Coordinates of C-alpha atoms in Angstrom, one line a residue:
Chain A
M4 CA 24.6 -6.6 30.8
I5 CA 25.8 -5.5 27.9
K6 CA 29.8 -6.1 27.0
L7 CA 32.2 -4.6 24.3
E8 CA 35.4 -6.1 24.0
K9 CA 37.7 -4.2 21.3
L10 CA 35.1 -3.2 19.3
S11 CA 35.9 -1.5 15.8
K12 CA 34.5 -0.4 12.8
V13 CA 36.0 0.4 9.7
F14 CA 33.9 2.2 6.6
E15 CA 35.5 1.8 3.3
T16 CA 35.1 5.1 1.5
P17 CA 34.5 5.1 -2.3
G18 CA 37.8 7.0 -2.8
G19 CA 39.6 3.7 -1.4
G20 CA 40.4 5.1 1.6
S21 CA 38.7 4.2 5.0
V22 CA 37.2 5.9 8.1
I23 CA 37.4 4.3 11.4
A24 CA 34.3 5.0 13.2
A25 CA 34.8 3.0 16.2
D26 CA 38.6 1.9 17.7
Q27 CA 39.0 -0.7 20.0
V28 CA 36.0 0.2 22.0
S29 CA 35.9 -2.2 25.3
M30 CA 33.5 -1.1 27.9
E31 CA 30.4 -2.8 30.2
V32 CA 27.4 -1.8 31.1
P33 CA 26.2 -3.5 34.4
E34 CA 22.7 -5.3 34.8
G35 CA 20.1 -2.7 35.5
E36 CA 22.1 0.7 34.9
I37 CA 21.9 3.4 32.3
C38 CA 25.2 3.9 30.3
V39 CA 25.0 7.2 28.2
L40 CA 27.3 7.2 25.0
L41 CA 28.3 10.8 24.7
G42 CA 30.2 12.7 22.2
P43 CA 30.1 15.4 19.3
S44 CA 28.5 14.3 16.0
G45 CA 30.5 11.6 14.2
C46 CA 32.4 10.4 17.3
G47 CA 31.1 7.0 16.8
K48 CA 28.5 6.6 19.4
T49 CA 25.9 5.8 17.2
T50 CA 28.0 3.4 15.4
T51 CA 28.9 1.7 18.3
L52 CA 25.6 1.6 19.7
K53 CA 24.2 0.0 16.6
M54 CA 26.8 -2.5 16.2
I55 CA 25.1 -3.5 19.4
N56 CA 22.2 -5.0 17.7
G57 CA 23.7 -5.7 14.5
L58 CA 22.3 -2.8 12.4
I59 CA 26.0 -2.1 11.7
Q60 CA 28.1 -4.6 11.0
K61 CA 31.1 -4.7 13.3
T62 CA 34.5 -5.2 11.6
S63 CA 36.1 -6.8 14.6
G64 CA 35.7 -7.5 18.5
K65 CA 33.2 -9.2 20.5
I66 CA 29.8 -7.9 21.8
W67 CA 27.9 -9.5 24.6
V68 CA 24.2 -9.1 25.5
A69 CA 22.6 -10.3 28.3
G70 CA 25.5 -13.1 28.6
C71 CA 25.3 -14.1 25.3
D72 CA 27.7 -13.7 22.4
T73 CA 26.2 -12.0 19.7
D74 CA 28.1 -13.7 16.8
E75 CA 26.3 -16.8 18.0
Q76 CA 22.9 -15.5 17.4
D77 CA 20.7 -14.8 14.5
P78 CA 20.5 -10.9 13.9
V79 CA 16.8 -10.7 13.6
Q80 CA 16.2 -13.1 16.9
L81 CA 18.8 -10.6 18.6
R82 CA 17.2 -7.7 17.4
R83 CA 13.7 -8.9 18.6
S84 CA 15.0 -9.6 22.1
I85 CA 16.4 -6.0 22.5
G86 CA 14.4 -2.9 22.8
Y87 CA 15.1 -0.1 20.3
V88 CA 14.0 3.6 20.6
I89 CA 15.1 6.0 17.8
Q90 CA 15.1 9.9 17.7
Q91 CA 12.9 9.6 14.7
I92 CA 10.3 7.7 16.8
G93 CA 9.4 5.6 13.6
L94 CA 6.0 4.6 14.9
F95 CA 4.4 2.7 11.7
P96 CA 1.8 5.0 10.4
N97 CA -0.3 2.2 8.9
M98 CA -0.8 0.3 12.1
T99 CA -2.7 1.9 15.2
I100 CA -0.9 2.8 18.4
E101 CA -1.8 -1.0 19.6
D102 CA -0.6 -2.7 16.7
N103 CA 2.8 -0.4 16.9
I104 CA 3.1 -1.6 20.6
C105 CA 2.5 -5.0 19.9
V106 CA 5.1 -5.4 16.7
V107 CA 8.0 -7.4 18.7
P108 CA 5.2 -9.5 20.6
D109 CA 3.5 -10.4 17.3
L110 CA 7.0 -10.9 15.3
L111 CA 7.6 -13.5 18.1
G112 CA 4.1 -15.1 17.7
W113 CA 2.8 -14.2 21.3
D114 CA -0.7 -14.8 21.8
K115 CA -2.7 -11.8 20.5
T116 CA -5.1 -11.3 23.6
K117 CA -2.3 -11.3 26.2
S118 CA 0.0 -8.9 24.1
R119 CA -3.0 -6.5 23.6
R120 CA -3.5 -6.5 27.1
R121 CA -0.1 -5.6 28.0
A122 CA -0.1 -2.9 25.2
G123 CA -3.0 -1.2 27.6
E124 CA -1.2 -1.6 30.8
L125 CA 2.2 0.0 29.0
L126 CA 0.3 2.8 27.9
E127 CA -0.8 3.4 31.4
L128 CA 2.8 3.3 32.4
V129 CA 3.4 6.4 30.4
N130 CA 0.2 8.3 31.5
L131 CA -1.8 7.9 28.2
D132 CA -5.3 6.6 28.6
P133 CA -5.6 3.1 26.5
G134 CA -9.3 3.6 26.4
I135 CA -8.4 6.8 23.9
F136 CA -5.2 5.7 22.3
L137 CA -5.2 2.1 21.5
K138 CA -7.3 2.4 18.5
R139 CA -5.5 5.6 17.2
Y140 CA -3.0 6.2 14.5
P141 CA 0.6 7.6 15.5
K142 CA -0.6 10.7 13.2
E143 CA -3.2 11.7 15.8
L144 CA -0.5 11.8 18.7
S145 CA 1.6 14.9 19.5
G146 CA 5.4 14.6 19.5
G147 CA 5.7 13.8 23.3
Q148 CA 2.9 11.1 22.9
Q149 CA 4.4 9.5 20.1
Q150 CA 7.7 9.2 21.7
R151 CA 6.2 7.9 24.9
V152 CA 4.7 5.2 22.5
G153 CA 7.8 4.7 21.2
V154 CA 9.5 3.9 24.2
I155 CA 7.1 1.2 25.3
R156 CA 7.0 -0.2 21.9
A157 CA 10.9 -1.0 22.8
L158 CA 9.7 -2.6 26.1
A159 CA 6.4 -4.5 25.0
A160 CA 8.4 -7.8 24.7
D161 CA 10.3 -7.2 28.2
P162 CA 13.6 -7.5 26.7
P163 CA 16.2 -7.4 29.3
V164 CA 18.5 -4.7 27.2
L165 CA 17.5 -1.4 25.7
L166 CA 19.1 0.6 23.0
M167 CA 18.3 4.1 22.5
D168 CA 19.4 6.6 19.8
E169 CA 19.0 10.1 21.1
P170 CA 15.4 9.1 22.2
F171 CA 14.3 12.3 23.1
G172 CA 16.4 14.7 21.0
A173 CA 13.3 15.8 18.8
I174 CA 11.3 16.7 21.8
D175 CA 10.9 20.3 23.0
P176 CA 12.6 20.9 26.0
I177 CA 9.6 21.3 28.5
N178 CA 8.2 17.8 27.2
R179 CA 11.8 16.3 27.2
A180 CA 12.1 17.0 30.7
V181 CA 8.9 15.4 31.5
I182 CA 9.6 12.4 29.6
Q183 CA 13.2 12.0 31.1
D184 CA 11.7 12.2 34.5
E185 CA 8.9 9.9 33.5
F186 CA 11.6 7.3 32.0
L187 CA 13.7 7.3 35.1
K188 CA 10.8 6.4 37.3
M189 CA 9.9 3.7 35.1
Q190 CA 13.8 3.0 35.4
T191 CA 13.7 2.4 39.1
E192 CA 11.4 -0.3 38.5
L193 CA 12.0 -1.9 35.3
R194 CA 16.0 -2.2 36.2
K195 CA 16.7 -2.3 32.3
T196 CA 20.3 -2.6 31.1
I197 CA 20.3 0.4 28.9
A198 CA 22.7 2.1 26.3
F199 CA 21.8 5.7 25.5
V200 CA 23.2 7.9 22.9
S201 CA 22.9 11.5 23.2
H202 CA 24.7 14.6 22.4
D203 CA 23.2 16.6 25.4
I204 CA 25.6 16.5 28.1
D205 CA 22.9 17.9 30.6
E206 CA 20.7 14.8 29.5
A207 CA 23.5 12.4 30.1
I208 CA 24.4 13.5 33.4
K209 CA 20.6 13.5 34.4
M210 CA 20.1 9.8 32.7
A211 CA 23.2 8.4 33.3
D212 CA 24.8 5.7 36.1
K213 CA 27.7 6.0 33.8
I214 CA 28.8 8.1 30.8
A215 CA 31.1 6.8 28.0
I216 CA 32.7 9.8 25.9
F217 CA 34.0 9.3 22.6
K218 CA 36.0 11.0 20.3
D219 CA 37.0 10.2 16.7
G220 CA 36.0 6.5 17.6
V221 CA 37.9 6.1 20.6
L222 CA 36.4 5.5 24.1
E223 CA 38.2 8.6 25.6
Q224 CA 36.7 8.2 29.5
Y225 CA 34.1 6.0 30.9
D226 CA 33.1 6.9 34.4
S227 CA 30.3 8.3 36.5
P228 CA 28.7 11.3 35.9
D229 CA 30.4 12.9 38.9
D230 CA 33.6 11.5 38.4
L231 CA 33.7 12.6 35.0
L232 CA 32.8 16.0 35.9
A233 CA 35.3 16.0 38.6
R234 CA 38.1 14.5 37.1
P235 CA 38.2 14.8 33.3
A236 CA 40.7 12.5 31.7
N237 CA 42.1 15.3 29.3
D238 CA 41.6 18.3 27.8
F239 CA 38.9 17.4 25.1
I240 CA 36.8 15.7 27.9
A241 CA 37.2 19.0 30.0
S242 CA 36.5 21.2 27.2
F243 CA 33.5 18.9 26.0
L244 CA 31.9 19.1 29.2
G245 CA 32.2 23.0 29.3
Q246 CA 33.6 25.7 31.3
D247 CA 31.0 25.5 33.8
R248 CA 31.5 21.6 34.0
T249 CA 32.0 22.2 38.0
L250 CA 28.4 24.1 37.9
K251 CA 27.0 21.1 36.1
R252 CA 28.1 19.0 39.0
L253 CA 25.5 21.1 41.4
S254 CA 22.7 19.1 39.8
L255 CA 24.3 15.9 40.8
L256 CA 24.0 16.5 44.6
Q257 CA 21.7 17.0 46.9
V258 CA 21.1 19.7 49.6
Q259 CA 21.3 17.1 52.3
D260 CA 24.5 15.9 51.0
V261 CA 26.2 19.1 51.8
M262 CA 24.1 20.6 54.5
F263 CA 24.9 21.3 58.0
G264 CA 23.2 19.2 60.0
D265 CA 22.8 22.1 62.7
Q266 CA 20.1 21.2 65.3
V267 CA 20.7 24.5 67.1
R268 CA 17.4 26.2 67.5
V269 CA 15.6 28.9 69.6
M270 CA 12.0 28.9 70.3
A271 CA 9.6 32.0 70.0
R272 CA 9.3 32.2 73.8
D273 CA 13.3 32.1 74.7
D274 CA 15.0 35.1 75.9
L275 CA 17.6 36.6 73.5
E276 CA 19.8 35.8 76.0
K277 CA 19.7 32.4 75.6
A278 CA 20.1 33.0 71.7
R279 CA 23.1 35.1 71.8
G280 CA 24.5 32.4 74.2
L281 CA 23.9 29.3 71.7
M282 CA 25.3 31.3 68.8
R283 CA 28.5 32.2 70.8
E284 CA 28.7 28.5 71.9
V285 CA 28.5 27.1 68.7
G286 CA 30.5 30.0 67.0
H287 CA 27.6 30.9 64.1
K288 CA 26.1 34.5 63.5
N289 CA 22.4 33.1 62.9
I290 CA 20.0 31.2 64.5
V291 CA 16.8 29.7 63.4
M292 CA 13.7 30.0 65.3
V293 CA 11.3 26.9 65.4
G294 CA 7.4 26.6 65.7
P295 CA 6.3 24.3 68.5
R296 CA 6.4 21.1 66.4
G297 CA 9.9 22.3 65.0
R298 CA 9.0 23.8 61.7
A299 CA 11.4 26.6 60.4
R300 CA 9.3 30.4 61.4
G301 CA 12.6 32.6 61.0
Y302 CA 15.6 33.7 62.5
L303 CA 18.0 35.9 64.4
H304 CA 21.0 37.5 63.3
L305 CA 23.5 38.3 66.1
N306 CA 24.6 41.6 65.1
D307 CA 21.0 42.9 65.4
I308 CA 20.2 41.6 69.0
L309 CA 23.6 42.3 70.3
D310 CA 22.5 44.9 73.0
S311 CA 18.7 44.3 72.9
T312 CA 16.4 42.2 75.3
G313 CA 13.1 40.3 75.5
K314 CA 12.1 37.6 73.9
V315 CA 13.1 35.7 70.1
E316 CA 9.4 36.3 69.2
E317 CA 9.8 40.1 69.6
H318 CA 13.1 40.4 67.4
Y319 CA 12.9 37.6 64.7
Q320 CA 12.8 38.0 61.2
G321 CA 11.2 36.1 58.2
L322 CA 13.1 33.8 56.4
P323 CA 13.7 35.0 52.7
A324 CA 13.5 31.4 51.4
T325 CA 13.7 27.8 52.4
V326 CA 15.5 24.6 50.2
N327 CA 14.1 21.4 50.5
I328 CA 16.9 18.9 51.6
R329 CA 15.9 16.7 48.8
D330 CA 16.5 19.6 45.9
D331 CA 19.6 19.6 44.0
L332 CA 22.3 22.1 44.9
R333 CA 21.6 24.0 41.6
S334 CA 18.3 25.0 42.6
A335 CA 19.7 25.7 46.2
V336 CA 22.3 28.1 44.7
S337 CA 19.9 29.5 42.4
K338 CA 17.6 30.6 45.8
M339 CA 20.7 32.2 47.1
F340 CA 21.6 34.0 44.5
R341 CA 17.7 35.1 44.0
H342 CA 17.6 36.4 47.6
D343 CA 21.0 37.7 47.8
T344 CA 22.2 35.7 50.6
T345 CA 24.8 33.1 51.6
W346 CA 23.1 30.8 53.4
L347 CA 19.8 29.0 53.8
V348 CA 17.6 27.2 56.0
C349 CA 16.9 23.6 54.9
V350 CA 13.5 21.8 55.5
D351 CA 11.7 18.9 54.8
D352 CA 8.8 18.2 53.0
E353 CA 6.4 19.0 55.9
G354 CA 8.7 22.3 56.6
F355 CA 10.4 20.9 59.6
F356 CA 13.6 22.6 60.3
K357 CA 16.8 20.1 59.3
G358 CA 19.7 22.3 59.0
S359 CA 21.7 25.0 57.1
I360 CA 23.2 25.1 53.8
T361 CA 26.1 28.1 52.8
Q362 CA 28.0 28.9 49.9
R363 CA 30.8 28.0 51.4
A364 CA 30.1 24.5 52.0
I365 CA 28.6 24.3 48.5
S366 CA 31.7 25.5 47.0
H367 CA 33.8 23.4 49.5
A368 CA 31.8 20.0 48.1
L369 CA 32.4 20.9 44.7
G370 CA 35.8 21.5 45.4
A371 CA 36.2 18.3 47.5
T372 CA 36.0 15.7 45.1
Y373 CA 39.1 17.2 43.4
R374 CA 41.1 17.3 46.4
D375 CA 39.7 13.9 47.5
S376 CA 39.2 15.3 51.0
D377 CA 36.0 15.1 52.8
V378 CA 36.2 18.8 54.8
A379 CA 33.1 20.2 53.3
T380 CA 31.0 20.1 56.3
G381 CA 33.5 21.1 58.7
A382 CA 33.8 24.6 57.1
A383 CA 30.4 24.8 56.3
A384 CA 29.9 26.6 59.6
E385 CA 31.9 29.5 59.6
A386 CA 29.4 31.7 57.4
L387 CA 26.5 30.8 59.6
Chain B
M18 CA -30.6 13.2 -32.0
E19 CA -29.6 10.9 -34.3
T20 CA -27.2 9.7 -32.7
L21 CA -29.3 9.3 -29.3
V22 CA -31.5 7.0 -31.6
F23 CA -28.7 5.0 -32.9
I24 CA -27.3 4.4 -29.2
G25 CA -31.0 3.4 -28.1
Q26 CA -31.0 1.2 -31.2
N27 CA -27.8 -0.6 -30.4
L28 CA -27.7 -0.9 -26.7
D29 CA -26.8 -4.8 -26.8
V30 CA -23.9 -3.8 -29.3
I31 CA -22.3 -1.0 -27.0
A32 CA -22.8 -3.6 -24.4
E33 CA -20.9 -6.5 -26.0
R34 CA -18.5 -4.4 -27.1
T35 CA -17.9 -2.3 -23.5
V36 CA -17.7 -5.8 -22.0
Q37 CA -14.6 -6.6 -24.9
H38 CA -13.4 -3.2 -24.1
V39 CA -13.1 -3.6 -20.4
S40 CA -11.9 -7.5 -20.5
I41 CA -8.8 -6.1 -22.9
V42 CA -7.8 -3.4 -20.3
G43 CA -8.8 -5.4 -17.3
V44 CA -6.9 -8.6 -18.1
A45 CA -3.6 -6.5 -19.3
I46 CA -3.9 -4.0 -16.2
G47 CA -4.0 -7.0 -13.9
L48 CA -1.1 -8.6 -15.8
A49 CA 0.8 -5.2 -15.6
I50 CA 0.2 -5.1 -11.9
L51 CA 1.6 -8.8 -11.2
T52 CA 4.6 -8.0 -13.3
G53 CA 5.1 -4.4 -12.6
V54 CA 4.9 -3.9 -8.9
P55 CA 7.3 -6.6 -8.2
I56 CA 9.9 -5.2 -10.6
G57 CA 9.2 -1.8 -9.1
I58 CA 10.0 -3.2 -5.8
L59 CA 12.9 -5.2 -7.1
I60 CA 14.7 -2.2 -8.6
T61 CA 14.6 -0.6 -5.2
L62 CA 17.8 -2.5 -4.4
N63 CA 20.0 -1.5 -7.2
A64 CA 19.9 2.0 -8.5
R65 CA 21.6 1.3 -11.8
A66 CA 19.1 -1.5 -12.7
A67 CA 16.3 1.0 -11.8
S68 CA 17.4 3.7 -14.0
I69 CA 17.8 0.9 -16.9
V70 CA 14.4 -0.3 -16.5
L71 CA 12.4 2.8 -15.9
Y72 CA 14.4 4.0 -19.1
V73 CA 13.1 1.1 -21.0
A74 CA 9.7 1.6 -20.0
A75 CA 9.7 5.3 -21.0
I76 CA 11.1 4.3 -24.7
I77 CA 8.0 1.6 -24.9
I78 CA 5.6 4.6 -23.6
T79 CA 6.9 6.8 -26.7
I80 CA 6.0 4.4 -29.3
P81 CA 3.1 5.3 -31.4
S82 CA 0.3 2.6 -30.7
I83 CA -0.4 2.1 -33.9
A84 CA 3.2 1.5 -35.0
L85 CA 3.1 -1.1 -31.9
F86 CA 0.2 -3.0 -33.2
G87 CA 1.8 -3.1 -36.5
L88 CA 5.2 -4.0 -35.3
M89 CA 3.4 -6.9 -33.4
I90 CA 1.4 -8.8 -36.4
P91 CA 4.7 -10.2 -38.0
I92 CA 6.1 -11.7 -34.7
L93 CA 2.8 -12.9 -33.4
S94 CA 2.0 -14.2 -36.8
L95 CA 4.1 -17.0 -36.0
I96 CA 2.2 -18.5 -33.3
G97 CA -0.9 -17.6 -35.6
Q98 CA -2.0 -14.3 -33.3
G99 CA -0.8 -11.6 -35.3
V100 CA -4.2 -9.6 -35.1
G101 CA -7.1 -9.8 -32.6
Y102 CA -7.4 -9.9 -28.4
L103 CA -3.7 -11.0 -27.8
P104 CA -1.5 -8.3 -29.4
A105 CA -3.9 -5.7 -27.8
V106 CA -3.4 -7.1 -24.5
I107 CA 0.5 -7.2 -24.8
A108 CA 0.2 -3.7 -26.1
V109 CA -1.8 -2.2 -22.8
L110 CA 0.5 -4.6 -20.6
L111 CA 3.6 -3.0 -22.2
Y112 CA 2.3 0.7 -21.9
S113 CA 1.0 0.0 -18.4
Q114 CA 4.9 -0.6 -17.2
L115 CA 5.9 2.8 -16.7
P116 CA 3.4 4.5 -14.4
I117 CA 3.3 1.3 -12.6
I118 CA 6.9 0.6 -12.0
R119 CA 7.7 4.0 -11.5
N120 CA 5.2 4.9 -9.2
T121 CA 5.8 1.4 -7.3
Y122 CA 9.6 2.3 -7.0
T123 CA 9.3 5.8 -6.1
A124 CA 6.7 4.8 -3.2
I125 CA 9.1 2.3 -2.0
S126 CA 12.5 4.3 -2.3
N127 CA 10.7 7.3 -0.4
V128 CA 9.2 5.0 2.8
D129 CA 10.9 7.4 5.5
P130 CA 14.2 5.8 6.5
A131 CA 13.6 6.1 9.8
L132 CA 10.6 3.7 9.3
R133 CA 12.5 1.2 7.9
E134 CA 15.7 1.5 10.5
A135 CA 12.8 0.9 13.3
A136 CA 11.4 -2.2 11.4
R137 CA 14.9 -3.7 11.0
G138 CA 15.5 -2.5 14.7
L139 CA 12.8 -4.2 16.1
G140 CA 13.6 -7.4 14.4
M141 CA 11.6 -7.1 11.3
T142 CA 13.1 -9.7 8.3
P143 CA 13.1 -8.1 4.8
S144 CA 10.1 -9.6 3.7
Q145 CA 8.3 -8.7 7.0
R146 CA 9.1 -5.2 6.5
L147 CA 7.7 -4.9 2.8
R148 CA 4.9 -6.6 3.9
R149 CA 4.0 -4.9 7.0
V150 CA 5.4 -1.6 6.3
E151 CA 6.5 -0.8 2.8
I152 CA 3.7 -2.1 0.7
P153 CA 1.1 -1.0 2.7
L154 CA 2.6 2.4 2.9
A155 CA 3.3 2.1 -0.5
I156 CA -0.4 1.3 -2.0
P157 CA -1.6 4.9 -2.7
V158 CA 1.0 5.9 -5.1
V159 CA 1.1 2.4 -6.7
M160 CA -2.7 2.6 -7.1
A161 CA -2.0 6.2 -8.5
G162 CA 0.0 4.8 -10.9
V163 CA -2.6 1.8 -11.9
R164 CA -5.4 5.0 -12.6
I165 CA -2.8 6.7 -15.1
A166 CA -2.3 3.4 -16.7
V167 CA -5.9 2.4 -16.8
V168 CA -7.4 5.6 -18.3
M169 CA -4.2 5.9 -20.4
N170 CA -5.0 2.6 -22.2
I171 CA -8.6 2.8 -22.3
G172 CA -8.1 5.2 -25.3
I173 CA -5.1 3.1 -26.3
T174 CA -7.5 0.1 -26.7
A175 CA -9.7 1.9 -28.8
I176 CA -7.2 1.9 -31.5
A177 CA -6.8 -1.8 -31.2
A178 CA -9.9 -1.9 -33.2
Y179 CA -8.0 -1.7 -36.1
I180 CA -6.2 -5.1 -35.8
G181 CA -9.3 -6.8 -34.6
A182 CA -9.7 -6.7 -31.2
G183 CA -12.7 -5.4 -31.0
G184 CA -14.0 -3.0 -28.3
L185 CA -15.8 0.3 -28.1
G186 CA -13.3 1.4 -31.0
V187 CA -14.9 -0.7 -33.5
F188 CA -17.8 2.3 -33.7
I189 CA -15.1 4.7 -33.9
A190 CA -13.3 3.0 -36.8
R191 CA -16.4 2.2 -38.5
G192 CA -17.9 5.8 -37.9
I193 CA -14.5 7.0 -40.2
S194 CA -14.4 4.5 -42.9
Q195 CA -18.1 4.6 -43.6
S196 CA -18.2 8.6 -42.9
D197 CA -21.2 7.9 -40.0
P198 CA -20.9 10.7 -37.2
R199 CA -23.4 8.5 -35.4
Q200 CA -21.0 5.6 -34.9
L201 CA -18.1 8.1 -34.4
I202 CA -19.8 10.1 -31.5
T203 CA -21.4 6.8 -29.8
G204 CA -17.8 5.0 -29.8
A205 CA -16.2 8.2 -28.5
L206 CA -18.8 8.9 -25.7
F207 CA -18.6 5.5 -24.4
V208 CA -14.9 5.3 -24.5
S209 CA -14.9 8.4 -22.3
L210 CA -17.2 7.4 -20.4
L211 CA -15.6 4.2 -19.9
A212 CA -12.7 6.3 -19.0
I213 CA -14.6 8.6 -16.5
V214 CA -15.9 5.6 -14.7
S215 CA -13.3 3.7 -14.4
D216 CA -11.1 6.4 -12.9
Y217 CA -13.8 7.2 -10.4
F218 CA -14.0 3.7 -9.2
L219 CA -10.4 3.1 -8.8
M220 CA -10.3 6.2 -6.9
W221 CA -12.9 4.8 -4.9
L222 CA -10.8 1.7 -4.3
Q223 CA -7.4 3.7 -3.6
R224 CA -9.0 5.4 -0.7
R225 CA -10.4 1.9 0.8
L226 CA -7.0 0.7 0.5
T227 CA -5.0 3.7 1.9
P228 CA -4.2 3.2 5.5
A229 CA -6.6 4.9 7.7
S230 CA -3.8 7.2 8.9
S231 CA -2.9 9.1 5.7
S232 CA -6.4 9.5 4.4
S233 CA -9.0 12.1 5.7
R234 CA -9.5 9.7 9.1
A235 CA -6.3 11.5 10.3
A236 CA -7.2 14.5 12.8
G237 CA -4.6 16.8 13.8
P238 CA -2.8 15.9 17.4
S239 CA -5.4 15.6 19.8
E240 CA -3.9 17.3 22.3
L241 CA -0.6 19.3 22.6
G242 CA 1.8 18.0 24.9

């Protein structure tokens, strides 16, 4: 747990003036959560982070890390008990990867064979082969590999709290996404309490359990990504999150959160009459045809079969696209646009038919938090 | 040809004076490292002190060596050491300060600030930071300063023959005063040889002391991604 109470930092400028870098910041990062400190440059987010491990001396206020008041701890001991990752990675070029990972355990005087074994385990955790990398020097690694080592170095002494200062900022976008995913996967097991500085809103939305938005040293809003995007507290936050902030919420919601759990279906050998009856019964204009075990195979449109007779298998059309129920809404919408359709069939990993999702349901879901109503799924069926 | 004969006949004297020469330079450079490196590290803490120290060291190096020897005679005569070994060592010690202090200062203050921050953030004390990170990274540059100092002072020590310090400079001094080209060439030749051999030895030592990462061992990124 990290808790800040009325934390302030005033820098004296050479001209005799002063700059308030952090102004009465109070917040709490609950155990096992990632809190992203977000804001434009010079907003005080990095200053706030560095006050936590004492790299910057606070002017006033209180900080608790893992239940202890940091004023009562020796700053050097405090830093050894907190993991620290920086954007520039900062691996020591004169040490092997193994020695770099073991810096903190060595400072703490841990048994060398134990810490070296742990270095190997940690490398495996980030998909780097210990046999290859332990004895190498940082220069021999690519940027992405170096930052993976930078992250596990912070984890080497198993600290409960991690501070990360734009850790993935210097990595190319493709590798950044990979490392973010790896890190989130690690975090689901490790459950560290993490304060994470970023200036990238998309990164914040992806990584954060909670986002703290700073402006001119003031903590403007501290909320979950969804609440933040849905209810920005003021104009600054709204404009910082961007005109497309509602669209950004698409990546926070999964298809299964919004889909119409429609179980109405026909099989290949059913009569068209039955299909028409089912569609009229539930008021849909489309119906999905499933295979013998329930996999989505195709669909019928009511207008196409109004006057037809025969079996479903003689008239059905193939599905232009399906969407996995665990995909985010962003990829669902992207598929809809690509195939110029207003609805998609939702399937699970094995391709079994699970429901349908419509553009109206999505726009309703995005609007729902604004209106605080939960009618999204009610309207979902209308477009079907 | 005459010179080669002279060398052949005087190998024992050459060896003796080479040892004298090396002992003056070796002792003085050793002391210079012991003083210059800590001074170079200390002045990284204060920009004003750094500029003063570097300025003074630069002034010292501009004093002609023969004048420095002359200046030291009355001073060191007070303890009965006006001429000979001691003033030679002191002169070399003073001349070595600039390259060693300046290179140490530059090397330490050029250590990547990100590394310093990482070291602090991981919980190193200032002295651990110095020992584990800053000094190991500074060694190649400090060694380059030592090499400059050694080569330069092998030449200066040759002049110390005039104040009775011995060394290979004696051949040169006598060669001039006795108009004997054999001695003159022998002295010049062996001073140059000593400088070249020392430089190569120190270059080898520098490579040995350089962290493996910054030497030729470092390959490019072995894998992209």
